[in-house]
Amino acid sequence: MEDIMEDNFEKLNLLLEQEQCEFVDIPDGFTGQTESGELRLIYLMNDAVESFLVLKNARMTGNYVRDYEGEFEGSVEKADWDLCEAEYILVIHQGHNVFTVFFEDILLETQLYNYGELGHFWVKGYENLRVMEYQIAILRDKYEYLGEKYCTEYEGKLAMLRDFPPLNYLFYPAVPEKYIVPMDNPWEVTAEALAVMQELATEAGDEKLGKMLRRYEKNPDISNAKKIAGMLCRSSHLPVITLLGEKIREAASVYPDRDFGRKQNKYLHELMEKAERRKEELEAENVQTLIYREEPFIYDCDSISFQVYLMIVRKGVWKQKIMVEKI
């Protein structure tokens, strides 16, 4: 139990180092205790996972400011029980506003979800590659912030592709440039990432890409990274990209879909059925089609908005032609 506590405190300290402290289920200006005696703090939130740090038997003094942006400082330390009847103290400075949380224990609450059909189309062009860049990024976050035990063995391998420059945000960013969170050494390729790509190239029968990957392994410079990135969007290499997409969907399918309640689930189901009918029409014309959707997080779904898209993939004379059709 002590090891778990230490691990959760490391997670809390990581949030504070990143100047993050967002509580859920409490209003702006909150002070005191919740009915349950718990305060839930967002730890990791993306399409693959919703994770919270739960402060048990927690009591807040001062007032919490929601949606705060600005100067931030936070610290957590062991308390003197005789002085405040608490095991730990969390102190947060939001600019001139200060609040303190006294609590006895800290737990991790995590829900994992199927992310294989979730995607966003914020940047145009080669959307199939951008969706995979996004999915690999959120998978890597799950792997790094929660640990291997929250991933399947194959997810652990796929997460290594974050360290494959030809497929990361350097070439196929899923978000506009101003929203990119830079990596340390984004041009550095790892042996693990190369091994995964080599497996995919072999399975897809892409000998030319396999040869280029071996060259990249021997000489992992920017020039070779650019050459491979250019190959990934060509029609001749579409089979390996299609295979990677299938692998991601298969890996994610072991997790449940989000449950938004009967009414909203029915509405989403109707949208998905409409998308499936359109997909069947396109596939009857021998057009590769994938369905993706956008959905809110469970913890914050007072105003639910679903978006369902068809990603239509065609082989051009030289490069892949991608179209996105909204349902």
Short mmCIF file of C-alpha atoms in Angstrom, two decimals:
data_model
loop_
_atom_site.label_atom_id
_atom_site.label_comp_id
_atom_site.label_asym_id
_atom_site.label_seq_id
_atom_site.Cartn_x
_atom_site.Cartn_y
_atom_site.Cartn_z
CA MET A 1 0.00 0.00 0.00
CA GLU A 2 2.86 2.37 0.82
CA ASP A 3 4.38 1.87 -2.65
CA ILE A 4 1.03 2.72 -4.26
CA MET A 5 0.77 5.85 -2.14
CA GLU A 6 4.27 6.94 -3.14
CA ASP A 7 3.46 6.34 -6.79
CA ASN A 8 0.30 8.43 -6.55
CA PHE A 9 2.20 11.21 -4.82
CA GLU A 10 4.66 11.15 -7.70
CA LYS A 11 1.71 11.59 -10.04
CA LEU A 12 0.43 14.53 -8.00
CA ASN A 13 3.86 16.13 -7.97
CA LEU A 14 4.08 15.64 -11.73
CA LEU A 15 0.84 17.59 -12.16
CA LEU A 16 2.13 20.38 -9.95
CA GLU A 17 5.40 20.54 -11.90
CA GLN A 18 3.33 20.95 -15.06
CA GLU A 19 1.28 23.67 -13.31
CA GLN A 20 -1.87 21.58 -13.53
CA CYS A 21 -4.52 21.44 -10.82
CA GLU A 22 -8.05 20.96 -12.15
CA PHE A 23 -10.68 19.56 -9.82
CA VAL A 24 -13.94 18.11 -11.12
CA ASP A 25 -17.45 18.09 -9.68
CA ILE A 26 -16.93 21.24 -7.62
CA PRO A 27 -18.09 24.77 -8.55
CA ASP A 28 -16.10 27.94 -8.95
CA GLY A 29 -15.34 29.41 -5.53
CA PHE A 30 -15.72 26.07 -3.75
CA THR A 31 -14.48 25.70 -0.18
CA GLY A 32 -15.05 23.12 2.57
CA GLN A 33 -15.92 19.46 1.95
CA THR A 34 -17.92 17.57 -0.63
CA GLU A 35 -20.71 15.25 0.50
CA SER A 36 -18.52 12.21 -0.17
CA GLY A 37 -15.49 13.75 1.49
CA GLU A 38 -13.52 13.25 -1.74
CA LEU A 39 -11.94 15.71 -4.13
CA ARG A 40 -11.13 14.43 -7.62
CA LEU A 41 -8.26 15.93 -9.58
CA ILE A 42 -7.78 15.32 -13.31
CA TYR A 43 -4.61 13.32 -13.89
CA LEU A 44 -4.79 12.16 -17.52
CA MET A 45 -7.63 12.87 -19.90
CA ASN A 46 -7.70 11.83 -23.55
CA ASP A 47 -9.72 9.62 -25.89
CA ALA A 48 -8.05 6.48 -24.51
CA VAL A 49 -8.29 7.15 -20.78
CA GLU A 50 -10.00 9.21 -18.11
CA SER A 51 -7.89 9.18 -14.97
CA PHE A 52 -8.20 11.05 -11.67
CA LEU A 53 -6.30 11.42 -8.44
CA VAL A 54 -8.82 11.09 -5.61
CA LEU A 55 -8.01 12.90 -2.37
CA LYS A 56 -9.77 11.04 0.45
CA ASN A 57 -11.35 12.72 3.47
CA ALA A 58 -10.37 16.04 1.94
CA ARG A 59 -11.17 19.50 3.26
CA MET A 60 -10.46 22.74 1.41
CA THR A 61 -9.81 26.13 2.95
CA GLY A 62 -9.70 29.20 0.77
CA ASN A 63 -11.57 29.24 -2.53
CA TYR A 64 -10.89 27.23 -5.68
CA VAL A 65 -10.95 29.24 -8.93
CA ARG A 66 -12.14 27.19 -11.90
CA ASP A 67 -10.77 27.74 -15.40
CA TYR A 68 -7.84 29.69 -13.95
CA GLU A 69 -5.06 30.70 -16.32
CA GLY A 70 -1.98 32.51 -15.11
CA GLU A 71 0.77 32.32 -12.52
CA PHE A 72 0.68 29.02 -10.63
CA GLU A 73 2.57 27.39 -7.80
CA GLY A 74 1.73 24.20 -5.94
CA SER A 75 3.23 21.94 -3.30
CA VAL A 76 2.25 18.88 -1.28
CA GLU A 77 3.78 17.72 1.97
CA LYS A 78 3.13 15.58 5.00
CA ALA A 79 1.16 17.37 7.68
CA ASP A 80 1.47 17.56 11.45
CA TRP A 81 -1.61 15.63 12.58
CA ASP A 82 -1.65 17.33 15.97
CA LEU A 83 -1.96 20.72 14.29
CA CYS A 84 -4.48 20.07 11.51
CA GLU A 85 -5.84 16.51 11.91
CA ALA A 86 -4.74 15.54 8.41
CA GLU A 87 -2.02 13.38 6.92
CA TYR A 88 -1.12 15.65 4.01
CA ILE A 89 -1.45 19.25 2.85
CA LEU A 90 -1.79 20.46 -0.73
CA VAL A 91 -1.20 24.21 -1.14
CA ILE A 92 -2.06 25.92 -4.43
CA HIS A 93 -1.29 29.51 -5.41
CA GLN A 94 -3.41 30.75 -8.32
CA GLY A 95 -1.84 34.14 -8.70
CA HIS A 96 -2.98 36.08 -5.61
CA ASN A 97 -5.56 33.43 -4.75
CA VAL A 98 -4.45 30.68 -2.37
CA PHE A 99 -6.31 27.57 -1.27
CA THR A 100 -5.25 24.60 0.82
CA VAL A 101 -6.48 21.01 0.81
CA PHE A 102 -6.03 18.81 3.88
CA PHE A 103 -6.44 15.10 3.10
CA GLU A 104 -5.68 11.64 4.46
CA ASP A 105 -5.07 9.45 1.42
CA ILE A 106 -4.64 9.61 -2.33
CA LEU A 107 -5.96 7.03 -4.79
CA LEU A 108 -5.85 6.64 -8.56
CA GLU A 109 -9.16 6.18 -10.38
CA THR A 110 -8.85 5.16 -14.02
CA GLN A 111 -11.19 4.16 -16.84
CA LEU A 112 -9.75 2.88 -20.11
CA TYR A 113 -11.69 3.22 -23.37
CA ASN A 114 -11.66 2.02 -26.96
CA TYR A 115 -9.89 4.73 -28.97
CA GLY A 116 -9.52 2.82 -32.24
CA GLU A 117 -12.39 4.62 -34.00
CA LEU A 118 -11.82 8.01 -32.40
CA GLY A 119 -10.10 10.67 -34.47
CA HIS A 120 -10.00 14.38 -35.13
CA PHE A 121 -9.61 16.25 -38.37
CA TRP A 122 -8.09 19.54 -37.32
CA VAL A 123 -5.46 19.62 -40.08
CA LYS A 124 -6.16 18.90 -43.75
CA GLY A 125 -4.16 16.60 -45.97
CA TYR A 126 -3.09 12.99 -45.39
CA GLU A 127 -5.68 12.65 -42.64
CA ASN A 128 -5.07 8.90 -42.39
CA LEU A 129 -1.51 9.56 -41.24
CA ARG A 130 -2.53 12.41 -38.96
CA VAL A 131 -5.17 10.28 -37.21
CA MET A 132 -2.55 7.62 -36.51
CA GLU A 133 -0.09 10.25 -35.25
CA TYR A 134 -2.79 11.34 -32.80
CA GLN A 135 -3.71 7.81 -31.70
CA ILE A 136 -0.07 6.86 -31.17
CA ALA A 137 0.47 10.06 -29.14
CA ILE A 138 -2.44 9.41 -26.75
CA LEU A 139 -1.41 5.77 -26.43
CA ARG A 140 2.12 6.85 -25.54
CA ASP A 141 0.71 9.23 -22.91
CA LYS A 142 -1.24 6.34 -21.39
CA TYR A 143 1.90 4.21 -21.41
CA GLU A 144 4.10 6.88 -19.82
CA TYR A 145 1.71 8.48 -17.33
CA LEU A 146 -0.01 5.30 -16.11
CA GLY A 147 2.53 2.58 -16.85
CA GLU A 148 2.79 -0.70 -18.71
CA LYS A 149 0.09 -2.43 -16.66
CA TYR A 150 -2.52 -0.15 -18.22
CA CYS A 151 -1.54 -1.27 -21.74
CA THR A 152 -1.61 -4.58 -23.53
CA GLU A 153 1.69 -6.01 -24.69
CA TYR A 154 1.03 -4.95 -28.28
CA GLU A 155 -0.05 -1.47 -27.21
CA GLY A 156 3.34 -1.18 -25.55
CA LYS A 157 4.96 -1.86 -28.93
CA LEU A 158 2.71 0.56 -30.80
CA ALA A 159 3.41 3.27 -28.22
CA MET A 160 7.07 3.14 -29.26
CA LEU A 161 6.11 4.60 -32.65
CA ARG A 162 5.99 7.99 -30.96
CA ASP A 163 9.77 7.77 -31.40
CA PHE A 164 9.55 7.24 -35.16
CA PRO A 165 10.11 10.75 -36.60
CA PRO A 166 8.66 10.08 -40.09
CA LEU A 167 5.27 9.45 -38.47
CA ASN A 168 5.27 11.96 -35.61
CA TYR A 169 4.27 15.63 -35.53
CA LEU A 170 7.34 16.69 -37.49
CA PHE A 171 5.63 15.58 -40.70
CA TYR A 172 2.01 14.63 -39.99
CA PRO A 173 0.80 16.64 -36.99
CA ALA A 174 -2.79 16.01 -35.97
CA VAL A 175 -3.13 19.49 -34.47
CA PRO A 176 -2.23 22.99 -35.72
CA GLU A 177 1.32 24.07 -34.95
CA LYS A 178 0.38 26.36 -32.03
CA TYR A 179 -1.10 23.38 -30.13
CA ILE A 180 1.84 21.01 -30.59
CA VAL A 181 3.56 19.99 -27.36
CA PRO A 182 7.22 19.54 -28.37
CA MET A 183 9.06 16.34 -27.53
CA ASP A 184 12.64 16.15 -26.39
CA ASN A 185 14.76 15.16 -29.39
CA PRO A 186 11.87 14.68 -31.86
CA TRP A 187 14.30 13.69 -34.63
CA GLU A 188 15.74 10.82 -32.61
CA VAL A 189 14.54 7.39 -33.71
CA THR A 190 14.69 4.41 -31.36
CA ALA A 191 15.49 0.78 -32.09
CA GLU A 192 12.08 -0.23 -30.69
CA ALA A 193 10.24 2.07 -33.09
CA LEU A 194 12.27 0.83 -36.06
CA ALA A 195 11.57 -2.78 -35.10
CA VAL A 196 7.80 -2.17 -35.08
CA MET A 197 7.90 -0.45 -38.47
CA GLN A 198 10.07 -3.20 -39.92
CA GLU A 199 7.55 -5.81 -38.75
CA LEU A 200 4.73 -3.88 -40.41
CA ALA A 201 6.65 -3.48 -43.66
CA THR A 202 7.43 -7.20 -43.73
CA GLU A 203 3.83 -8.22 -43.00
CA ALA A 204 2.54 -5.83 -45.67
CA GLY A 205 5.10 -7.12 -48.17
CA ASP A 206 6.60 -3.67 -48.65
CA GLU A 207 10.19 -4.55 -49.56
CA LYS A 208 11.09 -1.04 -50.69
CA LEU A 209 10.06 0.49 -47.36
CA GLY A 210 11.83 -2.33 -45.51
CA LYS A 211 15.05 -1.57 -47.37
CA MET A 212 14.73 2.13 -46.57
CA LEU A 213 14.11 1.35 -42.90
CA ARG A 214 17.32 -0.68 -42.77
CA ARG A 215 19.18 2.25 -44.29
CA TYR A 216 17.59 4.57 -41.72
CA GLU A 217 18.68 2.22 -38.94
CA LYS A 218 22.29 2.44 -40.09
CA ASN A 219 22.13 6.18 -40.68
CA PRO A 220 19.31 7.73 -38.59
CA ASP A 221 19.67 11.27 -39.89
CA ILE A 222 17.12 13.91 -40.84
CA SER A 223 17.56 13.27 -44.55
CA ASN A 224 16.51 9.62 -44.27
CA ALA A 225 13.62 10.56 -41.96
CA LYS A 226 12.34 12.97 -44.61
CA LYS A 227 12.63 10.33 -47.32
CA ILE A 228 10.61 7.81 -45.32
CA ALA A 229 8.00 10.42 -44.40
CA GLY A 230 7.63 11.11 -48.11
CA MET A 231 7.21 7.40 -48.82
CA LEU A 232 4.44 6.97 -46.24
CA CYS A 233 2.03 9.20 -48.18
CA ARG A 234 2.63 7.49 -51.53
CA SER A 235 0.03 5.18 -53.02
CA SER A 236 2.56 2.37 -53.37
CA HIS A 237 3.02 2.25 -49.59
CA LEU A 238 -0.65 2.50 -48.64
CA PRO A 239 -0.85 -1.20 -47.62
CA VAL A 240 1.55 -0.70 -44.71
CA ILE A 241 -0.36 2.39 -43.54
CA THR A 242 -3.64 0.48 -43.80
CA LEU A 243 -2.11 -2.37 -41.80
CA LEU A 244 -0.92 -0.02 -39.06
CA GLY A 245 -4.41 1.46 -38.79
CA GLU A 246 -5.86 -2.04 -38.46
CA LYS A 247 -3.34 -2.90 -35.75
CA ILE A 248 -4.25 0.21 -33.76
CA ARG A 249 -7.97 -0.56 -34.01
CA GLU A 250 -7.42 -4.15 -32.99
CA ALA A 251 -5.27 -3.16 -30.00
CA ALA A 252 -7.84 -0.60 -28.83
CA SER A 253 -10.83 -2.91 -29.29
CA VAL A 254 -10.16 -4.77 -26.03
CA TYR A 255 -11.48 -1.73 -24.14
CA PRO A 256 -15.14 -0.70 -23.81
CA ASP A 257 -16.78 2.22 -25.56
CA ARG A 258 -17.91 5.15 -23.44
CA ASP A 259 -21.45 4.85 -22.07
CA PHE A 260 -23.37 8.12 -22.33
CA GLY A 261 -26.71 6.76 -21.20
CA ARG A 262 -29.58 5.24 -23.18
CA LYS A 263 -30.76 8.37 -24.99
CA GLN A 264 -27.34 9.58 -26.12
CA ASN A 265 -26.12 6.06 -26.92
CA LYS A 266 -29.15 5.62 -29.18
CA TYR A 267 -28.43 8.89 -30.96
CA LEU A 268 -24.78 7.92 -31.51
CA HIS A 269 -25.85 4.47 -32.71
CA GLU A 270 -28.13 6.06 -35.31
CA LEU A 271 -25.27 8.23 -36.57
CA MET A 272 -22.98 5.22 -36.78
CA GLU A 273 -25.61 3.21 -38.67
CA LYS A 274 -25.93 6.04 -41.17
CA ALA A 275 -22.15 6.07 -41.55
CA GLU A 276 -22.10 2.29 -42.04
CA ARG A 277 -24.67 2.53 -44.85
CA ARG A 278 -22.59 5.18 -46.61
CA LYS A 279 -19.46 3.08 -46.09
CA GLU A 280 -21.15 0.09 -47.74
CA GLU A 281 -22.01 2.25 -50.75
CA LEU A 282 -18.41 3.34 -51.15
CA GLU A 283 -16.94 -0.10 -50.57
CA ALA A 284 -19.28 -1.47 -53.25
CA GLU A 285 -17.31 0.81 -55.57
CA ASN A 286 -14.08 -0.69 -54.18
CA VAL A 287 -13.24 2.48 -52.22
CA GLN A 288 -11.42 2.04 -48.91
CA THR A 289 -13.47 3.75 -46.21
CA LEU A 290 -13.01 4.11 -42.45
CA ILE A 291 -15.41 5.51 -39.87
CA TYR A 292 -14.17 7.82 -37.13
CA ARG A 293 -16.02 9.78 -34.51
CA GLU A 294 -15.50 12.54 -31.98
CA GLU A 295 -17.12 12.28 -28.56
CA PRO A 296 -16.89 14.06 -25.20
CA PHE A 297 -15.36 12.74 -22.00
CA ILE A 298 -17.68 10.99 -19.56
CA TYR A 299 -16.69 13.21 -16.63
CA ASP A 300 -17.78 16.37 -18.45
CA CYS A 301 -20.64 15.51 -20.77
CA ASP A 302 -23.41 17.88 -19.70
CA SER A 303 -23.55 19.13 -23.29
CA ILE A 304 -22.93 16.08 -25.45
CA SER A 305 -21.88 16.59 -29.05
CA PHE A 306 -21.00 13.73 -31.37
CA GLN A 307 -19.37 14.05 -34.77
CA VAL A 308 -19.10 11.08 -37.13
CA TYR A 309 -16.89 11.09 -40.22
CA LEU A 310 -16.03 8.86 -43.14
CA MET A 311 -12.39 8.89 -44.14
CA ILE A 312 -12.25 7.93 -47.81
CA VAL A 313 -8.89 6.65 -49.02
CA ARG A 314 -8.00 6.37 -52.68
CA LYS A 315 -4.78 5.62 -54.50
CA GLY A 316 -3.65 8.47 -56.69
CA VAL A 317 -1.16 8.09 -59.51
CA TRP A 318 1.63 9.08 -57.13
CA LYS A 319 0.23 9.93 -53.71
CA GLN A 320 -2.70 8.85 -51.57
CA LYS A 321 -5.87 10.90 -51.92
CA ILE A 322 -7.80 11.34 -48.70
CA MET A 323 -11.28 12.81 -48.36
CA VAL A 324 -13.20 13.34 -45.13
CA GLU A 325 -16.99 13.28 -45.29
CA LYS A 326 -19.06 14.36 -42.30
CA ILE A 327 -22.23 12.42 -41.54
#
